[in-house]
Short mmCIF file of C-alpha atoms in Angstrom, two decimals:
data_model
loop_
_atom_site.label_atom_id
_atom_site.label_comp_id
_atom_site.label_asym_id
_atom_site.label_seq_id
_atom_site.Cartn_x
_atom_site.Cartn_y
_atom_site.Cartn_z
CA MET A 134 94.40 146.45 93.62
CA GLY A 135 91.72 145.00 95.86
CA LYS A 136 92.24 141.76 98.24
CA ALA A 137 91.87 139.37 95.17
CA TYR A 138 95.11 140.12 93.94
CA ASN A 139 97.25 141.33 96.97
CA ILE A 140 99.84 138.18 96.59
CA LEU A 141 99.78 138.00 92.85
CA PRO A 142 102.81 136.11 91.61
CA ALA A 143 105.95 138.20 90.00
CA PHE A 144 105.25 135.70 87.14
CA PRO A 145 102.53 133.80 86.21
CA LYS A 146 103.00 130.18 87.64
CA ILE A 147 100.90 128.90 83.75
CA VAL A 148 101.48 129.53 80.78
CA GLY A 149 100.24 129.23 77.57
CA ILE A 150 101.80 128.72 74.05
CA GLU A 151 99.61 128.92 70.63
CA THR A 152 102.21 126.86 68.33
CA THR A 153 99.07 126.93 66.20
CA ALA A 154 95.81 127.84 65.74
CA HIS A 155 93.94 124.71 64.06
CA CYS A 156 92.13 122.13 64.98
CA ASN A 157 90.76 119.02 63.91
CA ALA A 158 87.80 118.92 66.43
CA SER A 159 84.84 120.69 66.58
CA CYS A 160 83.48 119.71 69.98
CA VAL A 161 79.62 120.51 71.23
CA PHE A 162 81.35 122.27 74.25
CA CYS A 163 83.89 124.72 72.43
CA PRO A 164 82.82 127.79 69.87
CA LEU A 165 86.34 127.66 68.83
CA HIS A 166 86.70 126.01 65.62
CA GLY A 167 83.23 123.82 63.40
CA SER A 168 81.21 125.22 60.88
CA LYS A 169 79.39 126.44 63.97
CA SER A 170 82.99 128.34 65.25
CA ASP A 171 82.47 131.56 66.08
CA MET A 172 86.19 132.79 66.28
CA VAL A 173 86.52 135.73 63.43
CA LEU A 174 89.85 136.05 63.93
CA PRO A 175 92.50 134.41 61.39
CA LYS A 176 94.38 130.63 62.00
CA GLY A 177 98.05 130.41 61.67
CA VAL A 178 101.73 128.50 62.87
CA MET A 179 103.68 130.13 65.35
CA SER A 180 107.43 131.12 63.97
CA MET A 181 110.30 129.45 65.25
CA ARG A 182 111.95 132.54 65.97
CA LEU A 183 108.79 133.56 68.14
CA PHE A 184 108.72 130.21 69.71
CA GLU A 185 112.85 129.84 71.15
CA LYS A 186 112.25 133.81 72.15
CA ILE A 187 108.99 132.57 74.15
CA VAL A 188 111.26 129.85 75.48
CA ARG A 189 114.35 131.76 76.03
CA GLU A 190 112.33 133.76 78.68
CA LEU A 191 111.11 130.86 80.55
CA SER A 192 113.80 129.02 81.01
CA ALA A 193 115.40 132.07 82.58
CA ARG A 194 112.01 131.84 85.23
CA ARG A 195 111.93 127.95 85.52
CA ASP A 196 111.31 128.29 88.65
CA ARG A 197 108.23 129.91 88.84
CA ILE A 198 106.49 128.17 86.59
CA ASP A 199 103.90 125.09 87.72
CA VAL A 200 103.24 124.22 84.11
CA ILE A 201 103.37 125.09 80.15
CA PHE A 202 101.06 124.49 77.86
CA LEU A 203 101.16 123.98 74.11
CA ASN A 204 98.18 125.02 72.80
CA VAL A 205 95.55 127.66 72.96
CA ARG A 206 92.63 127.32 70.68
CA GLY A 207 94.25 124.77 68.77
CA GLU A 208 95.70 121.12 68.19
CA PRO A 209 99.54 120.90 69.28
CA LEU A 210 99.81 117.20 66.97
CA LEU A 211 98.44 119.55 64.26
CA ASP A 212 101.79 122.00 64.43
CA PRO A 213 104.29 121.18 62.16
CA LYS A 214 106.96 122.06 63.35
CA PHE A 215 105.74 119.44 66.83
CA ASP A 216 108.91 117.73 66.80
CA SER A 217 111.10 120.90 66.64
CA ARG A 218 109.33 122.29 69.55
CA LEU A 219 110.18 119.88 71.63
CA GLY A 220 113.44 119.57 71.38
CA ILE A 221 113.80 123.11 71.38
CA ILE A 222 111.76 123.02 75.13
CA SER A 223 114.21 120.04 75.69
CA GLY A 224 116.84 121.62 75.17
CA TYR A 225 116.13 124.64 77.62
CA GLY A 226 115.29 122.14 80.34
CA LEU A 227 111.55 122.79 80.31
CA ASN A 228 110.31 119.36 78.95
CA ASP A 229 109.28 118.52 82.33
CA LYS A 230 107.17 121.81 83.17
CA ILE A 231 105.19 120.61 79.45
CA SER A 232 101.88 118.95 79.81
CA MET A 233 100.66 118.72 76.54
CA GLN A 234 96.57 118.62 76.03
CA THR A 235 95.65 116.90 72.74
CA ASN A 236 91.94 115.33 71.41
CA GLY A 237 94.54 112.30 70.14
CA GLN A 238 93.40 111.25 66.73
CA PHE A 239 96.95 113.00 65.60
CA LEU A 240 98.89 110.84 68.12
CA ASP A 241 100.21 107.83 65.88
CA ARG A 242 103.74 105.72 66.63
CA HIS A 243 106.00 109.10 65.42
CA LYS A 244 104.31 111.24 68.09
CA ALA A 245 104.41 109.15 70.73
CA GLU A 246 107.90 108.61 69.95
CA VAL A 247 108.94 112.19 69.61
CA VAL A 248 106.49 112.97 73.24
CA LEU A 249 108.41 109.99 74.96
CA ASN A 250 111.45 110.73 74.02
CA ASN A 251 111.80 114.23 75.04
CA LYS A 252 110.30 113.04 78.43
CA ILE A 253 107.31 116.19 78.68
CA GLY A 254 105.90 116.17 82.22
CA GLN A 255 102.01 115.09 80.69
CA ILE A 256 100.01 114.36 78.43
CA VAL A 257 96.00 115.41 78.46
CA LEU A 258 94.03 113.48 76.76
CA GLY A 259 90.25 114.79 75.90
CA PHE A 260 88.31 111.82 76.48
CA ASP A 261 84.42 112.42 77.50
CA ALA A 262 82.31 109.52 77.10
CA ALA A 263 82.83 105.57 77.64
CA THR A 264 81.01 104.40 74.68
CA LYS A 265 81.83 105.73 70.68
CA GLU A 266 77.92 107.20 70.41
CA VAL A 267 78.56 109.67 73.46
CA TYR A 268 82.04 110.10 72.34
CA GLU A 269 81.54 111.48 68.69
CA GLN A 270 77.93 113.32 70.10
CA HIS A 271 80.78 115.19 71.85
CA ARG A 272 83.88 115.35 69.77
CA ILE A 273 82.78 116.01 66.70
CA ASN A 274 85.25 114.90 63.55
CA CYS A 275 87.37 112.76 65.95
CA ASN A 276 87.06 109.13 66.00
CA TYR A 277 86.17 106.82 68.91
CA GLU A 278 88.37 104.06 67.24
CA THR A 279 91.36 105.32 65.76
CA VAL A 280 92.00 108.10 69.49
CA LEU A 281 91.50 104.81 71.74
CA ASN A 282 93.75 102.50 69.33
CA ASN A 283 96.26 105.99 69.26
CA MET A 284 96.28 106.03 72.95
CA HIS A 285 96.84 102.29 73.85
CA ASN A 286 99.57 102.37 71.58
CA PHE A 287 101.30 104.95 73.42
CA LEU A 288 100.58 103.74 76.84
CA GLU A 289 102.21 100.42 74.97
CA LEU A 290 105.52 102.37 74.17
CA ARG A 291 105.53 104.23 77.41
CA GLN A 292 106.14 100.76 79.44
CA LYS A 293 108.28 99.30 76.78
CA VAL A 294 110.57 102.38 77.30
CA LYS A 295 109.54 102.69 80.95
CA SER A 296 108.97 106.43 80.30
CA LYS A 297 107.44 107.84 83.36
CA VAL A 298 105.30 110.95 81.19
CA ARG A 299 102.40 111.04 82.57
CA VAL A 300 98.75 110.50 81.34
CA SER A 301 95.60 111.85 82.82
CA ILE A 302 92.56 111.64 80.79
CA LYS A 303 90.56 114.98 80.96
CA TYR A 304 86.89 114.12 80.64
CA VAL A 305 84.73 117.54 79.92
CA CYS A 306 81.34 116.81 81.87
CA THR A 307 78.14 118.32 79.93
CA HIS A 308 74.41 117.26 81.04
CA LYS A 309 74.54 114.51 78.15
CA ASN A 310 77.60 112.79 78.96
CA LYS A 311 77.77 113.05 82.62
CA HIS A 312 76.08 109.19 83.26
CA GLU A 313 79.44 107.67 81.82
CA ILE A 314 81.84 108.82 83.86
CA LYS A 315 82.52 106.46 86.41
CA THR A 316 82.21 103.67 83.10
CA ALA A 317 84.76 105.81 81.79
CA TYR A 318 86.64 105.84 84.46
CA LYS A 319 86.74 102.15 85.30
CA MET A 320 87.70 101.42 81.91
CA TRP A 321 90.50 103.85 81.56
CA SER A 322 92.30 102.54 84.80
CA LYS A 323 92.55 99.59 83.77
CA ARG A 324 95.43 100.86 81.71
CA LEU A 325 97.10 103.74 83.49
CA ILE A 326 99.32 103.26 85.94
CA SER A 327 98.32 103.78 89.77
CA ARG A 328 100.01 106.67 91.65
CA LEU A 329 101.06 107.98 87.88
CA ASP A 330 98.20 108.55 86.09
CA SER A 331 95.16 110.49 86.68
CA PHE A 332 91.61 110.60 85.80
CA MET A 333 90.07 114.40 85.90
CA ILE A 334 86.79 115.41 85.62
CA SER A 335 86.12 118.97 84.49
CA PRO A 336 82.33 120.76 84.20
CA SER A 337 81.77 122.01 80.98
CA GLU A 338 82.29 125.94 81.34
CA ASN A 339 80.09 128.39 79.05
CA TRP A 340 83.58 129.92 77.26
CA ALA A 341 82.00 133.52 77.97
CA ASN A 342 79.48 133.06 75.04
CA SER A 343 75.45 133.04 74.86
CA LYS A 344 75.38 130.29 72.57
CA ILE A 345 77.49 128.08 74.70
CA ASP A 346 76.26 129.25 78.00
CA SER A 347 72.67 128.03 76.72
CA ASN A 348 72.96 124.81 74.20
CA GLY A 349 72.17 122.42 76.48
CA TYR A 350 75.52 120.89 77.11
CA ALA A 351 77.71 123.62 79.21
CA ILE A 352 76.96 122.90 83.20
CA LYS A 353 79.28 125.92 84.38
CA THR A 354 76.66 128.88 83.16
CA THR A 355 75.81 132.27 84.20
CA HIS A 356 72.18 131.29 82.27
CA ASN A 357 69.72 131.96 85.54
CA SER A 358 72.78 131.27 87.92
CA ASN A 359 71.80 132.57 91.30
CA LYS A 360 76.23 132.02 92.43
CA ASP A 361 77.57 135.02 93.77
CA ARG A 362 80.38 136.71 91.55
CA VAL A 363 84.54 136.86 92.53
CA PRO A 364 87.52 137.99 90.17
CA CYS A 365 88.82 135.80 87.74
CA PRO A 366 91.53 133.19 89.18
CA LEU A 367 92.71 133.52 85.20
CA LEU A 368 93.90 136.91 85.82
CA ALA A 369 96.31 136.33 88.60
CA ASN A 370 97.59 132.81 87.20
CA SER A 371 98.21 132.20 84.04
CA ILE A 372 99.08 134.42 80.43
CA ASN A 373 98.69 133.06 77.45
CA VAL A 374 100.65 134.06 73.73
CA LEU A 375 98.94 132.86 70.32
CA TYR A 376 100.32 131.98 67.44
CA ASP A 377 100.73 135.52 66.20
CA GLY A 378 102.18 136.53 69.49
CA LYS A 379 99.78 138.56 69.94
CA VAL A 380 98.55 138.24 74.33
CA PRO A 381 94.92 137.95 75.45
CA ALA A 382 93.44 138.90 78.31
CA CYS A 383 92.57 134.98 78.89
CA CYS A 384 92.71 131.41 76.60
CA TRP A 385 88.27 132.71 76.35
CA ASP A 386 89.47 135.45 74.71
CA TYR A 387 89.75 134.25 71.15
CA ASN A 388 88.97 137.14 69.37
CA MET A 389 90.58 139.55 71.78
CA ASP A 390 87.10 141.66 71.70
CA ILE A 391 88.31 141.39 76.23
CA SER A 392 91.58 143.03 75.62
CA ASN A 393 90.76 144.58 71.75
CA GLY A 394 94.45 143.50 71.66
CA GLU A 395 95.31 146.13 73.85
CA MET A 396 97.60 143.78 76.82
CA GLY A 397 100.57 143.07 74.15
CA ASP A 398 103.20 141.67 71.85
CA ALA A 399 105.27 138.93 73.10
CA ASN A 400 107.46 140.07 69.33
CA ASP A 401 108.16 143.42 70.99
CA HIS A 402 107.92 142.64 74.67
CA GLN A 403 109.00 140.03 77.72
CA LEU A 404 106.12 138.60 78.77
CA ALA A 405 106.87 139.76 82.40
CA GLU A 406 106.73 143.46 81.25
CA ILE A 407 103.49 142.61 79.88
CA TRP A 408 102.15 140.27 82.61
CA SER A 409 102.57 143.30 84.76
CA GLY A 410 102.26 146.03 82.63
CA LYS A 411 99.08 148.94 82.86
CA ALA A 412 96.52 146.40 80.76
CA PHE A 413 96.54 143.19 83.20
CA GLN A 414 96.44 146.06 86.00
CA ASN A 415 93.61 148.01 84.21
CA LEU A 416 91.27 144.44 84.27
CA ARG A 417 92.45 143.23 87.27
CA TYR A 418 91.50 146.15 89.31
CA LYS A 419 87.68 145.82 87.54
CA HIS A 420 87.63 142.40 88.34
CA ALA A 421 88.83 142.87 91.84
CA ASN A 422 86.03 146.17 92.35
CA LEU A 423 83.60 143.31 90.68
CA ASP A 424 83.17 146.35 88.02
CA PHE A 425 82.77 144.47 84.58
CA THR A 426 81.32 147.79 82.73
CA GLY A 427 82.45 147.91 78.82
CA LEU A 428 82.85 143.63 79.83
CA PRO A 429 80.12 142.06 78.56
CA ARG A 430 81.86 138.55 78.42
CA CYS A 431 83.50 138.56 81.71
CA ALA A 432 80.02 139.07 83.09
CA GLN A 433 78.31 136.11 81.54
CA CYS A 434 81.59 134.35 81.79
CA SER A 435 81.27 130.85 84.10
CA GLN A 436 84.92 131.71 85.72
CA ILE A 437 83.59 134.33 87.52
CA LEU A 438 80.96 132.15 89.67
CA GLU A 439 82.27 131.09 93.05
CA TYR A 440 82.07 127.46 92.84
CA ASP A 441 85.31 127.04 95.82
CA ASP A 442 83.15 124.82 98.41
CA SER A 443 82.24 122.21 94.70
CA GLY A 444 86.28 120.92 94.19
CA LEU A 445 85.46 121.42 90.71
CA ARG A 446 86.76 125.54 90.15
CA GLY A 447 89.34 125.72 87.47
CA HIS A 448 90.21 122.43 86.14
CA GLY A 449 87.76 120.07 87.67
CA LYS A 450 88.34 117.39 90.02
CA THR A 451 91.77 115.06 89.36
CA ILE A 452 90.86 111.55 90.64
CA PRO A 453 94.54 109.75 91.03
CA ILE A 454 94.55 106.29 89.38
CA GLY A 455 94.06 103.11 91.32
CA VAL A 456 93.18 105.11 94.59
CA ALA A 457 90.15 103.52 97.14
CA ALA A 458 87.06 103.59 95.68
CA ARG A 459 85.83 106.28 97.46
CA TYR A 460 86.68 109.03 95.36
CA LEU A 461 84.26 107.56 92.89
CA LEU A 462 81.28 107.63 95.40
CA GLY A 463 81.44 111.50 95.61
CA ILE A 464 81.19 112.05 92.03
CA LYS A 465 77.60 112.31 91.27
CA LYS A 466 77.76 114.86 94.98
CA LEU A 467 80.25 117.08 93.17
CA ILE A 468 78.10 117.49 89.61
CA GLY A 469 75.61 117.34 91.42
CA LYS A 470 76.10 120.55 92.62
CA PHE A 471 76.18 122.07 88.83
CA ILE A 472 72.58 120.29 87.61
#
């Protein structure tokens, strides 16, 4: 298959479960939602039967999994069964594996209590600015004051109940908000817990989407890039299940036009079978040989650009809260590799 996937794990370390495909936001760096959405597949909510089937399988492979995300294309707090799902996860002993990514618009007191009572591993708040103007330019349909208030209340409640749920602020860096990174870090570091929480700088990707690649926001693009191509890292460590059970090639296969719906269906098969199945094997083989024939979206995807020397490959650069100031001094240098 090629050296790129020689040490392929028997089961993926990262699992994404799409409890809902709906999202309230229309972020400028995301092609999935809003009036300019490129996602054409219908949206829905995962059945509890399928959800528990997946969780049951994951519990049997707990030691092989690093993290479980409760989202792929949607906002998990819009899931009408959110409370029950966290209860099921806790019942199977997987709560500490959960990393819940959210825009925070619906993180009210009740949802905060559910998250803290179930002692999940981490909550990741997408917050990509320091000021209201820049934030609402990026997170369209999210309200700056509402999200800040929700998160501040969450942090106060966490302190009150002495919870160890970790908090990470995920700053998706674009050409139009990079000037506020340091201010945002300092703003959040006043409220987060030293050595427990973190601030993540994630360079905006192109989502294998030509519109995002050239809209002026994306930092990691293939447009006029002279970077070397590499096999996709997502095929080596992660699997995702959409609300209807279909498994895409990766989290950016949002219209199933990379996989053509051939990877598998979690309703009928175990994830382990799908992970090691022929469809995934064939796709990995093509990537290992940098053969993107018949894979136009893979060919233009920023995930296959060689950025390993930057410290920003994959999910970005995570800065622990409360560390020495030298971490902040390196931000400009890191981001400078992309601009």
